């Protein structure tokens, strides 16, 4: 049985990114690795055109662009790097996992905040505390001089 390479990155049923949209570049990685680190391009950099991608709904795209605007360049490309591992394949997989986590983070819209009001009891307690504090401070004052 032959193993076929997946053609899409499926994050959720609504969000599917075609791997053909992703572009990887490679460079020499920093950190440990011995003499091999000087001759192998193991650091992976992912470039993904977020703005023109058709793999996910518009509302998710808007939340993604707002949440990760610091990682999107002027051309509208998301740029992710991974140099955690010593080989390219694992760094590519790490970039894809980072992208999946970012997309899962913005997949669900945030819950709307329901405005609340203080209860009548809490307002009364606040006023009673203010009155008590005022009276305690007024007792500390000496008699007024005429």
PDB file of C-alpha atoms in Angstrom:
ATOM      1  CA  UNK A   1       0.000   0.000   0.000  1.00  0.00           C
ATOM      2  CA  UNK A   2       1.502   3.337  -1.045  1.00  0.00           C
ATOM      3  CA  UNK A   3       1.345   6.354   1.230  1.00  0.00           C
ATOM      4  CA  UNK A   4       0.101   9.499  -0.499  1.00  0.00           C
ATOM      5  CA  UNK A   5       1.021  12.961   0.647  1.00  0.00           C
ATOM      6  CA  UNK A   6      -1.985  15.021   1.840  1.00  0.00           C
ATOM      7  CA  UNK A   7      -2.959  17.907  -0.424  1.00  0.00           C
ATOM      8  CA  UNK A   8      -4.798  19.989   2.181  1.00  0.00           C
ATOM      9  CA  UNK A   9      -4.253  21.044   5.759  1.00  0.00           C
ATOM     10  CA  UNK A  10      -7.605  20.383   7.428  1.00  0.00           C
ATOM     11  CA  UNK A  11      -7.909  22.394  10.636  1.00  0.00           C
ATOM     12  CA  UNK A  12     -11.687  22.185  11.097  1.00  0.00           C
ATOM     13  CA  UNK A  13     -14.455  21.128   8.697  1.00  0.00           C
ATOM     14  CA  UNK A  14     -14.860  24.817   7.773  1.00  0.00           C
ATOM     15  CA  UNK A  15     -11.140  25.554   7.425  1.00  0.00           C
ATOM     16  CA  UNK A  16      -9.121  23.695   4.803  1.00  0.00           C
ATOM     17  CA  UNK A  17      -5.931  25.167   3.393  1.00  0.00           C
ATOM     18  CA  UNK A  18      -4.527  23.800   0.130  1.00  0.00           C
ATOM     19  CA  UNK A  19      -0.867  22.918   0.634  1.00  0.00           C
ATOM     20  CA  UNK A  20      -0.227  24.353  -2.842  1.00  0.00           C
ATOM     21  CA  UNK A  21      -0.900  27.826  -1.339  1.00  0.00           C
ATOM     22  CA  UNK A  22       1.956  27.401   1.139  1.00  0.00           C
ATOM     23  CA  UNK A  23       5.499  28.257   0.148  1.00  0.00           C
ATOM     24  CA  UNK A  24       8.502  27.151   2.167  1.00  0.00           C
ATOM     25  CA  UNK A  25      11.993  28.595   2.127  1.00  0.00           C
ATOM     26  CA  UNK A  26      14.943  27.140   3.975  1.00  0.00           C
ATOM     27  CA  UNK A  27      18.002  28.601   5.650  1.00  0.00           C
ATOM     28  CA  UNK A  28      20.751  27.542   7.983  1.00  0.00           C
ATOM     29  CA  UNK A  29      19.498  27.099  11.485  1.00  0.00           C
ATOM     30  CA  UNK A  30      21.101  28.509  14.607  1.00  0.00           C
ATOM     31  CA  UNK A  31      21.712  26.627  17.800  1.00  0.00           C
ATOM     32  CA  UNK A  32      23.235  23.221  18.452  1.00  0.00           C
ATOM     33  CA  UNK A  33      23.971  20.722  15.736  1.00  0.00           C
ATOM     34  CA  UNK A  34      27.706  20.293  15.546  1.00  0.00           C
ATOM     35  CA  UNK A  35      29.535  20.629  12.255  1.00  0.00           C
ATOM     36  CA  UNK A  36      26.400  19.648  10.345  1.00  0.00           C
ATOM     37  CA  UNK A  37      24.673  22.940  11.213  1.00  0.00           C
ATOM     38  CA  UNK A  38      27.052  24.843   8.941  1.00  0.00           C
ATOM     39  CA  UNK A  39      26.100  22.979   5.766  1.00  0.00           C
ATOM     40  CA  UNK A  40      22.422  21.981   6.089  1.00  0.00           C
ATOM     41  CA  UNK A  41      19.480  24.329   5.524  1.00  0.00           C
ATOM     42  CA  UNK A  42      17.154  22.984   8.202  1.00  0.00           C
ATOM     43  CA  UNK A  43      15.296  26.129   9.302  1.00  0.00           C
ATOM     44  CA  UNK A  44      11.896  26.272   7.600  1.00  0.00           C
ATOM     45  CA  UNK A  45      10.075  29.521   6.855  1.00  0.00           C
ATOM     46  CA  UNK A  46       6.437  29.288   5.789  1.00  0.00           C
ATOM     47  CA  UNK A  47       4.895  31.981   3.571  1.00  0.00           C
ATOM     48  CA  UNK A  48       1.114  31.892   3.188  1.00  0.00           C
ATOM     49  CA  UNK A  49      -0.981  34.535   1.390  1.00  0.00           C
ATOM     50  CA  UNK A  50      -3.701  34.956   4.019  1.00  0.00           C
ATOM     51  CA  UNK A  51      -5.554  37.733   2.220  1.00  0.00           C
ATOM     52  CA  UNK A  52      -5.979  35.847  -1.063  1.00  0.00           C
ATOM     53  CA  UNK A  53      -6.486  32.344   0.352  1.00  0.00           C
ATOM     54  CA  UNK A  54      -9.805  30.680  -0.405  1.00  0.00           C
ATOM     55  CA  UNK A  55      -9.551  27.957   2.213  1.00  0.00           C
ATOM     56  CA  UNK A  56     -11.625  29.538   4.951  1.00  0.00           C
ATOM     57  CA  UNK A  57     -14.607  31.869   5.558  1.00  0.00           C
ATOM     58  CA  UNK A  58     -14.320  35.651   5.514  1.00  0.00           C
ATOM     59  CA  UNK A  59     -15.214  36.090   9.205  1.00  0.00           C
ATOM     60  CA  UNK A  60     -12.362  33.767  10.228  1.00  0.00           C
ATOM     61  CA  UNK A  61      -9.991  35.620   7.877  1.00  0.00           C
ATOM     62  CA  UNK A  62     -10.860  38.962   9.501  1.00  0.00           C
ATOM     63  CA  UNK A  63     -10.264  37.602  13.006  1.00  0.00           C
ATOM     64  CA  UNK A  64      -7.009  35.967  11.848  1.00  0.00           C
ATOM     65  CA  UNK A  65      -5.656  39.168  10.293  1.00  0.00           C
ATOM     66  CA  UNK A  66      -6.528  41.181  13.414  1.00  0.00           C
ATOM     67  CA  UNK A  67      -5.120  38.628  15.860  1.00  0.00           C
ATOM     68  CA  UNK A  68      -1.852  38.007  13.989  1.00  0.00           C
ATOM     69  CA  UNK A  69      -1.220  41.319  12.225  1.00  0.00           C
ATOM     70  CA  UNK A  70       2.352  41.387  13.567  1.00  0.00           C
ATOM     71  CA  UNK A  71       3.228  38.237  11.617  1.00  0.00           C
ATOM     72  CA  UNK A  72       1.637  39.328   8.339  1.00  0.00           C
ATOM     73  CA  UNK A  73       3.834  41.340   5.978  1.00  0.00           C
ATOM     74  CA  UNK A  74       2.817  44.171   3.634  1.00  0.00           C
ATOM     75  CA  UNK A  75       2.131  41.729   0.800  1.00  0.00           C
ATOM     76  CA  UNK A  76      -0.530  40.041   2.960  1.00  0.00           C
ATOM     77  CA  UNK A  77       1.556  36.935   3.641  1.00  0.00           C
ATOM     78  CA  UNK A  78       1.797  35.217   6.983  1.00  0.00           C
ATOM     79  CA  UNK A  79       5.438  34.399   7.768  1.00  0.00           C
ATOM     80  CA  UNK A  80       6.168  31.598  10.251  1.00  0.00           C
ATOM     81  CA  UNK A  81       9.547  30.098  11.113  1.00  0.00           C
ATOM     82  CA  UNK A  82      10.631  26.915  12.792  1.00  0.00           C
ATOM     83  CA  UNK A  83      14.148  25.873  13.701  1.00  0.00           C
ATOM     84  CA  UNK A  84      13.276  23.733  16.688  1.00  0.00           C
ATOM     85  CA  UNK A  85      14.487  20.517  15.058  1.00  0.00           C
ATOM     86  CA  UNK A  86      17.646  19.535  13.183  1.00  0.00           C
ATOM     87  CA  UNK A  87      15.913  18.359  10.006  1.00  0.00           C
ATOM     88  CA  UNK A  88      13.721  20.092   7.443  1.00  0.00           C
ATOM     89  CA  UNK A  89      10.785  17.690   7.522  1.00  0.00           C
ATOM     90  CA  UNK A  90      10.183  18.104  11.248  1.00  0.00           C
ATOM     91  CA  UNK A  91      10.519  21.890  10.991  1.00  0.00           C
ATOM     92  CA  UNK A  92       7.985  21.898   8.125  1.00  0.00           C
ATOM     93  CA  UNK A  93       5.604  19.833  10.271  1.00  0.00           C
ATOM     94  CA  UNK A  94       6.190  22.249  13.165  1.00  0.00           C
ATOM     95  CA  UNK A  95       5.298  25.234  10.927  1.00  0.00           C
ATOM     96  CA  UNK A  96       2.106  23.467   9.819  1.00  0.00           C
ATOM     97  CA  UNK A  97       1.206  22.700  13.441  1.00  0.00           C
ATOM     98  CA  UNK A  98       1.777  26.356  14.413  1.00  0.00           C
ATOM     99  CA  UNK A  99      -0.470  27.453  11.527  1.00  0.00           C
ATOM    100  CA  UNK A 100      -3.164  24.962  12.575  1.00  0.00           C
ATOM    101  CA  UNK A 101      -3.047  26.208  16.169  1.00  0.00           C
ATOM    102  CA  UNK A 102      -3.362  29.825  15.010  1.00  0.00           C
ATOM    103  CA  UNK A 103      -6.354  28.977  12.821  1.00  0.00           C
ATOM    104  CA  UNK A 104      -8.048  26.978  15.613  1.00  0.00           C
ATOM    105  CA  UNK A 105      -7.567  29.957  17.922  1.00  0.00           C
ATOM    106  CA  UNK A 106      -9.638  32.242  15.669  1.00  0.00           C
ATOM    107  CA  UNK A 107     -12.047  29.614  14.289  1.00  0.00           C
ATOM    108  CA  UNK A 108     -14.796  30.317  16.843  1.00  0.00           C
ATOM    109  CA  UNK A 109     -16.070  33.875  17.235  1.00  0.00           C
ATOM    110  CA  UNK A 110     -15.491  35.331  20.694  1.00  0.00           C
ATOM    111  CA  UNK A 111     -18.489  35.342  23.020  1.00  0.00           C
ATOM    112  CA  UNK A 112     -20.264  38.654  23.375  1.00  0.00           C
ATOM    113  CA  UNK A 113     -19.970  40.241  26.805  1.00  0.00           C
ATOM    114  CA  UNK A 114     -23.269  40.735  28.571  1.00  0.00           C
ATOM    115  CA  UNK A 115     -23.206  44.061  30.378  1.00  0.00           C
ATOM    116  CA  UNK A 116     -24.065  43.727  34.070  1.00  0.00           C
ATOM    117  CA  UNK A 117     -25.206  46.168  36.723  1.00  0.00           C
ATOM    118  CA  UNK A 118     -24.459  46.227  40.422  1.00  0.00           C
ATOM    119  CA  UNK A 119     -27.276  44.846  42.556  1.00  0.00           C
ATOM    120  CA  UNK A 120     -29.297  47.027  44.909  1.00  0.00           C
ATOM    121  CA  UNK A 121     -27.671  45.291  47.885  1.00  0.00           C
ATOM    122  CA  UNK A 122     -24.139  45.934  46.646  1.00  0.00           C
ATOM    123  CA  UNK A 123     -24.943  49.622  46.061  1.00  0.00           C
ATOM    124  CA  UNK A 124     -26.349  49.881  49.603  1.00  0.00           C
ATOM    125  CA  UNK A 125     -23.285  48.139  51.109  1.00  0.00           C
ATOM    126  CA  UNK A 126     -20.988  50.529  49.241  1.00  0.00           C
ATOM    127  CA  UNK A 127     -22.888  53.557  50.540  1.00  0.00           C
ATOM    128  CA  UNK A 128     -22.955  52.148  54.101  1.00  0.00           C
ATOM    129  CA  UNK A 129     -19.171  51.609  53.981  1.00  0.00           C
ATOM    130  CA  UNK A 130     -18.653  55.154  52.726  1.00  0.00           C
ATOM    131  CA  UNK A 131     -20.824  56.525  55.533  1.00  0.00           C
ATOM    132  CA  UNK A 132     -18.990  54.459  58.166  1.00  0.00           C
ATOM    133  CA  UNK A 133     -15.579  55.568  56.856  1.00  0.00           C
ATOM    134  CA  UNK A 134     -16.716  59.206  56.813  1.00  0.00           C
ATOM    135  CA  UNK A 135     -17.951  59.016  60.402  1.00  0.00           C
ATOM    136  CA  UNK A 136     -14.724  57.343  61.593  1.00  0.00           C
ATOM    137  CA  UNK A 137     -12.645  60.086  59.985  1.00  0.00           C
ATOM    138  CA  UNK A 138     -14.885  62.875  61.316  1.00  0.00           C
ATOM    139  CA  UNK A 139     -14.469  61.512  64.896  1.00  0.00           C
ATOM    140  CA  UNK A 140     -10.684  61.864  64.533  1.00  0.00           C
ATOM    141  CA  UNK A 141     -10.965  65.588  63.896  1.00  0.00           C
ATOM    142  CA  UNK A 142     -10.724  67.836  66.836  1.00  0.00           C
ATOM    143  CA  UNK A 143     -13.310  70.429  67.755  1.00  0.00           C
ATOM    144  CA  UNK A 144     -13.517  73.361  65.386  1.00  0.00           C
ATOM    145  CA  UNK A 145     -11.821  76.539  66.676  1.00  0.00           C
ATOM    146  CA  UNK A 146     -13.904  79.704  66.490  1.00  0.00           C
TER     147      UNK A 146
END
